[in-house]
Structures are given as C-alpha cells and as structure tokens.
Coordinates of C-alpha atoms in Angstrom, one line a residue:
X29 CA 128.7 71.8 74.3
X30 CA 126.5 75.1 74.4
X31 CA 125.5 76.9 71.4
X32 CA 126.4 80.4 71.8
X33 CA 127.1 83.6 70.1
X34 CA 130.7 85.5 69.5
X35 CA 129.4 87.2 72.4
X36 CA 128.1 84.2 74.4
X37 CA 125.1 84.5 74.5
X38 CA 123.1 80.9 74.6
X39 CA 121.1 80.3 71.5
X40 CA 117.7 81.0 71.1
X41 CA 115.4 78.5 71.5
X42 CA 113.5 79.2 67.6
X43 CA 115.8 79.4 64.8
X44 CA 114.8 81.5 61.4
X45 CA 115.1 79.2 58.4
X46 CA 115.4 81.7 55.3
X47 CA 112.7 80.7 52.3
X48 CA 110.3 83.7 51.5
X49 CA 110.7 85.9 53.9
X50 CA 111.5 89.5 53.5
X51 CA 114.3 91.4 55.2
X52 CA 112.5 93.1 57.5
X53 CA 110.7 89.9 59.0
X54 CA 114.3 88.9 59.3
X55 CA 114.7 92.2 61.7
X56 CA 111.6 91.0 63.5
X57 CA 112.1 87.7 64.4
X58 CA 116.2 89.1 66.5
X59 CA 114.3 92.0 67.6
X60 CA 111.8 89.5 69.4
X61 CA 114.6 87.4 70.4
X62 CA 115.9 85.0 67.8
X63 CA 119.1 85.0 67.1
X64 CA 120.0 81.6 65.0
X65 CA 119.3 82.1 61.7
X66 CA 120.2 79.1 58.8
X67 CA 119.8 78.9 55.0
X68 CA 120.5 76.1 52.4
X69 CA 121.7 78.2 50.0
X70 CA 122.1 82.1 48.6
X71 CA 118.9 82.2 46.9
X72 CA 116.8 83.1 49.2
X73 CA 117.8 86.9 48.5
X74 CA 115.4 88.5 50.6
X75 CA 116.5 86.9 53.6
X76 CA 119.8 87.2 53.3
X77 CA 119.3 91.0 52.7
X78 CA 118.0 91.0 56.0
X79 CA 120.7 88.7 57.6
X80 CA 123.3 91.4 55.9
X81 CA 122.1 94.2 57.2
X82 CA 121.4 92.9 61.1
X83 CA 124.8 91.5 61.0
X84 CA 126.3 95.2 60.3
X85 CA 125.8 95.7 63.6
X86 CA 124.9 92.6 65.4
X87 CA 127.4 90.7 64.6
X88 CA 128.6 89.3 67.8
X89 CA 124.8 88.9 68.7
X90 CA 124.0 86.3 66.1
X91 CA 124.7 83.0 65.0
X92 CA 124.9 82.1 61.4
X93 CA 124.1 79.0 60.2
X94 CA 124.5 77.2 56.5
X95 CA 125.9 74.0 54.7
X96 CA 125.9 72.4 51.7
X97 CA 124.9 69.2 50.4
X98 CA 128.2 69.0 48.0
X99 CA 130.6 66.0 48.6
X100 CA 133.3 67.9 46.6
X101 CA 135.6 69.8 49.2
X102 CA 136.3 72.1 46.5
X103 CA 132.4 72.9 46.1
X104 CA 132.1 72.7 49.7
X105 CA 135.3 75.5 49.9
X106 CA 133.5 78.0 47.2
X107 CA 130.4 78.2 48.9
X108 CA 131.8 79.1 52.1
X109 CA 133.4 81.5 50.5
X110 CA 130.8 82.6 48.7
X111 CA 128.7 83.1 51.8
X112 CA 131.4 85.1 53.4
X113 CA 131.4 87.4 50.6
X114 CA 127.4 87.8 50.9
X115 CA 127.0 88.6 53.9
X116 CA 130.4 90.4 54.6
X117 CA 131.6 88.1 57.7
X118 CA 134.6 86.8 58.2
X119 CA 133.3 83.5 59.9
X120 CA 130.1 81.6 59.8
X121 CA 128.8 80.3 62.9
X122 CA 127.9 76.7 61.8
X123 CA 128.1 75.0 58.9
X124 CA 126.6 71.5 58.1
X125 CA 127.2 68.5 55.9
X126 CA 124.3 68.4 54.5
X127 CA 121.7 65.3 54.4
X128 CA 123.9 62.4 55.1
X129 CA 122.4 59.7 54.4
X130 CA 123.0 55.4 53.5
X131 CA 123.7 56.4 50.2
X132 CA 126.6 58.2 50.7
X133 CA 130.3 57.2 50.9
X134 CA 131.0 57.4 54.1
X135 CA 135.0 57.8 53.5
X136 CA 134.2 61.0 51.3
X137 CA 132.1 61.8 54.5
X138 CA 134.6 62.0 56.8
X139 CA 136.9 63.6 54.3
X140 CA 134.4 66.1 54.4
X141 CA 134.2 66.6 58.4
X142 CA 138.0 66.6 58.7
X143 CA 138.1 69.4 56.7
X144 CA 135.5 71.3 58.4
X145 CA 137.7 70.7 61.8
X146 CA 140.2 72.5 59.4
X147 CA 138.1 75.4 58.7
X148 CA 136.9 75.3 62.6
X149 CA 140.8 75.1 63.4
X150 CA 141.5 78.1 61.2
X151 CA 138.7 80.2 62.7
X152 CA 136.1 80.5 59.4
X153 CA 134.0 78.0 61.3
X154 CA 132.9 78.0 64.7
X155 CA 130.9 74.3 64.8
X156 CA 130.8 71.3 62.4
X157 CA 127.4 70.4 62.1
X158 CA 126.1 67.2 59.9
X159 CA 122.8 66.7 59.0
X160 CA 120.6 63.5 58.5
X161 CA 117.4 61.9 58.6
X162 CA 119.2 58.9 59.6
X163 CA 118.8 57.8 62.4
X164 CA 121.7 55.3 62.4
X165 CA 124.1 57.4 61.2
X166 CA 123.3 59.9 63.3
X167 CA 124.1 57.5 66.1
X168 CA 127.1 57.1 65.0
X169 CA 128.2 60.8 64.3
X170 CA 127.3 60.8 67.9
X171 CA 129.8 58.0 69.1
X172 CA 132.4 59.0 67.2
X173 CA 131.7 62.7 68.3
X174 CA 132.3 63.7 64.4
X175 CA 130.0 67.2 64.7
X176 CA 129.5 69.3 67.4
X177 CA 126.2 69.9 66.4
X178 CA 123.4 67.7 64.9
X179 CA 120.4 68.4 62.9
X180 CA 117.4 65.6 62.9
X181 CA 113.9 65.7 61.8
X182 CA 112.2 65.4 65.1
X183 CA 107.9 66.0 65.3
X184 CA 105.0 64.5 66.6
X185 CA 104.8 62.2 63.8
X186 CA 108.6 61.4 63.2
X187 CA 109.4 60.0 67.2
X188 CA 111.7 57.4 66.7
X189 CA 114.4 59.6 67.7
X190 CA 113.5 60.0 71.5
X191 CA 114.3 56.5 71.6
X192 CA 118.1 56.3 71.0
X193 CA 119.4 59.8 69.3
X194 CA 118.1 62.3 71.2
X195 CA 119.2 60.3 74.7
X196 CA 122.8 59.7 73.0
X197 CA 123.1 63.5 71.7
X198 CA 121.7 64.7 75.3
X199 CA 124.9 62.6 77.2
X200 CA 127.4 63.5 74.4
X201 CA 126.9 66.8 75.1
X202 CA 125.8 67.7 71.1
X203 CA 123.2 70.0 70.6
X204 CA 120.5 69.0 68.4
X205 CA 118.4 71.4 66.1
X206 CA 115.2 69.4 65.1
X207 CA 113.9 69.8 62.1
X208 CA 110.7 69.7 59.7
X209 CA 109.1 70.1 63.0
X210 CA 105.4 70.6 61.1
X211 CA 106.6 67.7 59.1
X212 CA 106.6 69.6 55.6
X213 CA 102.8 71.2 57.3
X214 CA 100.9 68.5 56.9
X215 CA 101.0 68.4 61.2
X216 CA 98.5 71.3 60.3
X217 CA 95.9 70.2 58.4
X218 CA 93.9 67.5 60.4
X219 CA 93.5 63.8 59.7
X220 CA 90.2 62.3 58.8
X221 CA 89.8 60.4 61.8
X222 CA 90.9 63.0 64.2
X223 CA 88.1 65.3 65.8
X224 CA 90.0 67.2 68.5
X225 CA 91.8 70.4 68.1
X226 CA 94.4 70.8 65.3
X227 CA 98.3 72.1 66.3
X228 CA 99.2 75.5 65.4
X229 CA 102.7 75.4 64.3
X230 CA 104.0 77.0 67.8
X231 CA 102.5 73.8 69.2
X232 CA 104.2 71.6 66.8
X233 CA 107.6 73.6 67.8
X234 CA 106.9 73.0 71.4
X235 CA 106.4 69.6 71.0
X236 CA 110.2 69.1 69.6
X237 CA 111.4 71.4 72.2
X238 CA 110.0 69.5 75.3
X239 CA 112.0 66.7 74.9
X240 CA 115.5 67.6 76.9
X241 CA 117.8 66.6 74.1
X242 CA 116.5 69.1 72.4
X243 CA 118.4 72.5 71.8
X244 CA 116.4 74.6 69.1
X245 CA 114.1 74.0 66.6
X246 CA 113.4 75.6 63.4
X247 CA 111.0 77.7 62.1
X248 CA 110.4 78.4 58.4
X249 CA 107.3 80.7 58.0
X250 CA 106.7 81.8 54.7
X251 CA 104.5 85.3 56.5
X252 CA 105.3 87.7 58.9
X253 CA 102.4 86.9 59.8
X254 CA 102.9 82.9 60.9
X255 CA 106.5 84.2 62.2
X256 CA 104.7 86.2 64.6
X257 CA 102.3 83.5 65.6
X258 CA 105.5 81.1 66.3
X259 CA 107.3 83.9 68.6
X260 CA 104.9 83.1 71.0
X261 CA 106.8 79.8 71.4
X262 CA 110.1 81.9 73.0
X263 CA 107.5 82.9 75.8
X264 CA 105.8 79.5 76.7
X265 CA 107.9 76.6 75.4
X266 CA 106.2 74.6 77.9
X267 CA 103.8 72.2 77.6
X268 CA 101.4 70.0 79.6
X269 CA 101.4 66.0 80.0
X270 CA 97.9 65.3 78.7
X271 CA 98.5 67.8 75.7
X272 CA 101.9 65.7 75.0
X273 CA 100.0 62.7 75.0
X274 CA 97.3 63.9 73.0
X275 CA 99.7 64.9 70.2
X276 CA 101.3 62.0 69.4
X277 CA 98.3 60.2 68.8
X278 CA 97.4 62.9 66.4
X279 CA 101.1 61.8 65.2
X280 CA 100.4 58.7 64.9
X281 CA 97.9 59.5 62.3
X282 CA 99.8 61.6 60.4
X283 CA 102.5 59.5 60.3
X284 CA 100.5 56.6 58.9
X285 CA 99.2 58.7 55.7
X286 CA 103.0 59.5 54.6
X287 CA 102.5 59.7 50.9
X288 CA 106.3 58.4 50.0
X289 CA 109.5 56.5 51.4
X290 CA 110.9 59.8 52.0
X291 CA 107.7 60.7 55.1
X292 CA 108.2 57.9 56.9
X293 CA 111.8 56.7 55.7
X294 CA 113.7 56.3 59.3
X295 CA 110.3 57.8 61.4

C-alpha cells in the first residue's frame, strides 16, 4: 500500500512531528517539500496553528497524521472529533493506536482497530495505523494485516527490526514510519569511547531511511533552525556502505549506555 495524499501524491520521505515549533516553521517544512505532518495530541498549539492554516488551502496536498493512546472507543471517538474540529477537516489522514504494547489487552485492541476500519469505512479515516515498540506484536499486526500503516522505533542503535519487521512490513505491503530516529538525541552527543565523527540528525534520518522497508521517518526539531538542517535529508537520502557500517558501531555504543528498560526494551 502507498501512502499518498487526497490528491495522490506519494508521501514525503521526512514527516513533521508537532512539539515546539511555531506555525510558520510548519509553512517551511511543505513549502520545502514535506507534506506528512503527525501530532500526539492538541497541545502543541503552535503547530497546529500552522497545520490549520496550510490545510485552508492545501488540503488535498497534505497528509494528516494523529492517534491516541486511549483504549476507550468513546475517548478514542471524542478526540477524533476533536481534531476535526481543530483543524477544520472533515477527515484525518491517519490515525494510530497508539503504543501497543505486552501490557495491553489485546481483545480491547482489536476492538479498537475494528473500529477504526469503521471510521476508515465511513470516510473520517483514510489509514489505520498502530503503533508499537514491540517488536512481536508488530509482527503480528503485520500477519494479520490489522493496520495499513505501522509505526516502529527504528535507529542506528535500536536495529533489531531489520531482522524480522521491517522484511515482513516490506512483503506485506505496510508502510512503516520509523520513529525516535535520534533515539530521544542521545545518537547526537558522542560516546566516550567513540572518536570519529558524531551524526547530525539528517544522518541519523538517513540511516532509517536506507533500509527498503522503510517509508518515512520522522522528524521532531524543536528550531527552525535544526528543521532546516534535516531538509537536506529530502535532497540526499542516500548514503554510502562504509558510512552505514560505521554507524552502527557508533550504535552499538549508544545502545549499550541505555539508562532504563524503556532504551533498550525490544532494541
């Protein structure tokens, strides 16, 4: 399946995550050629002020993204309406089931996705999407073709995934939007016994994007700045063999000075 616009148009490789960003970054970042844009939640009022207004006229040109972590289908139902409402739309593009993870009931779970097939079915959703750090779970969502898109953390420290998700996602035919691709930043700030270069975060987005069962990644910069710096990655999302290698040794690092369950929980 092929992530697209109203219009059809593919989706952009980056995708805007909304945190502190102001509206007019938001106008940067489709003006340079993004055009998925997600958020967790209707706080992040600056962003969505932004989102509102580049939907007034973009609206077939964009693809919105939310979800909730709610197992209550009436919680679940209110939001989306609330999101509606926000942004003045009558559909949102995508909208995930939030963190699924071993602690959940999966019955409620599917309760969950069956009605989001609903909402899909009725044409106020456009793609179920789930989301988990799981990596057996998302297996299963996979084989049971439950969402028609995935998200997964996926970076140079967190690898696991090549192994069995992102192959099984890739011949399903689900996209997959990988996640904390900085791994919360700390990709960025150098490990004691690594003296080569450090990643910028464009290098940590092309990292996740090299792999083929990759579909986007997601960017969260908290600047105009940094989202300017990780537009570069729409331009040359390519990278080299040795540099590949190099980085997940540097990920190996990383990974090994994960400072609770939740770093290196499921790799």
């Amino acid at each position: 399946m092929e992530l697209s616009t109203l219009q059809g148009q593919p989706a952009s490789i980056l995708g805007l995550a909304g945190q502190s960003i102001d509206a007019a970054t938001v106008l940067l970042a489709f003006e340079a050629g993004i055009n998925y844009f997600f958020f967790y939640n209707l706080e992040s009022e600056n962003f969505l002020g932004g989102l509102k207004s580049l939907l007034l006229t973009n609206r077939e040109q964009v693809l919105v993204a939310t979800g909730s972590e709610d197992r209550d289908i009436s919680s679940l139902r209110l939001y989306l309406d609330s999101v509606r409402h926000c942004l003045n739309v009558d559909r949102v593009d995508i909208f995930f089931i939030e963190y699924v993870s071993p602690a959940d009931d999966m019955t409620q779970v599917q309760v969950l996705l069956d009605e989001l097939r609903l909402w899909k079915d009725s044409g106020v959703v456009r793609y179920v999407g789930v989301t988990t750090h799981n990596r057996a779970i998302a297996l299963e969502m996979i084989k049971r073709h439950q969402c028609d898109v995935l998200m997964h953390r996926y970076n140079m420290a967190h690898r696991q995934a090549e192994q069995n998700v992102l192959p099984a996602a890739q011949k399903a035919g689900i996209p997959v939007v990988a996640f904390t691709c900085t791994r919360w930043g700390t990709l960025l700030k150098g490990h004691h016994n690594w003296h080569g270069k450090l990643p910028t975060a464009a290098d940590c987005y092309r990292y996740a994007l090299n792999h083929s069962g990759v579909r986007l990644a997601l960017t969260a910069p908290k600047t105009r700045q940094q989202l300017e710096e990780n537009l570069a990655v729409l331009h040359a999302p390519q990278i080299e063999a040795q540099e590949l290698a190099n980085w997940q040794k540097y990920g190996n690092l990383i990974y090994g000075t994960g400072q609770d369950a939740f770093d290196t929980q499921w790799v």
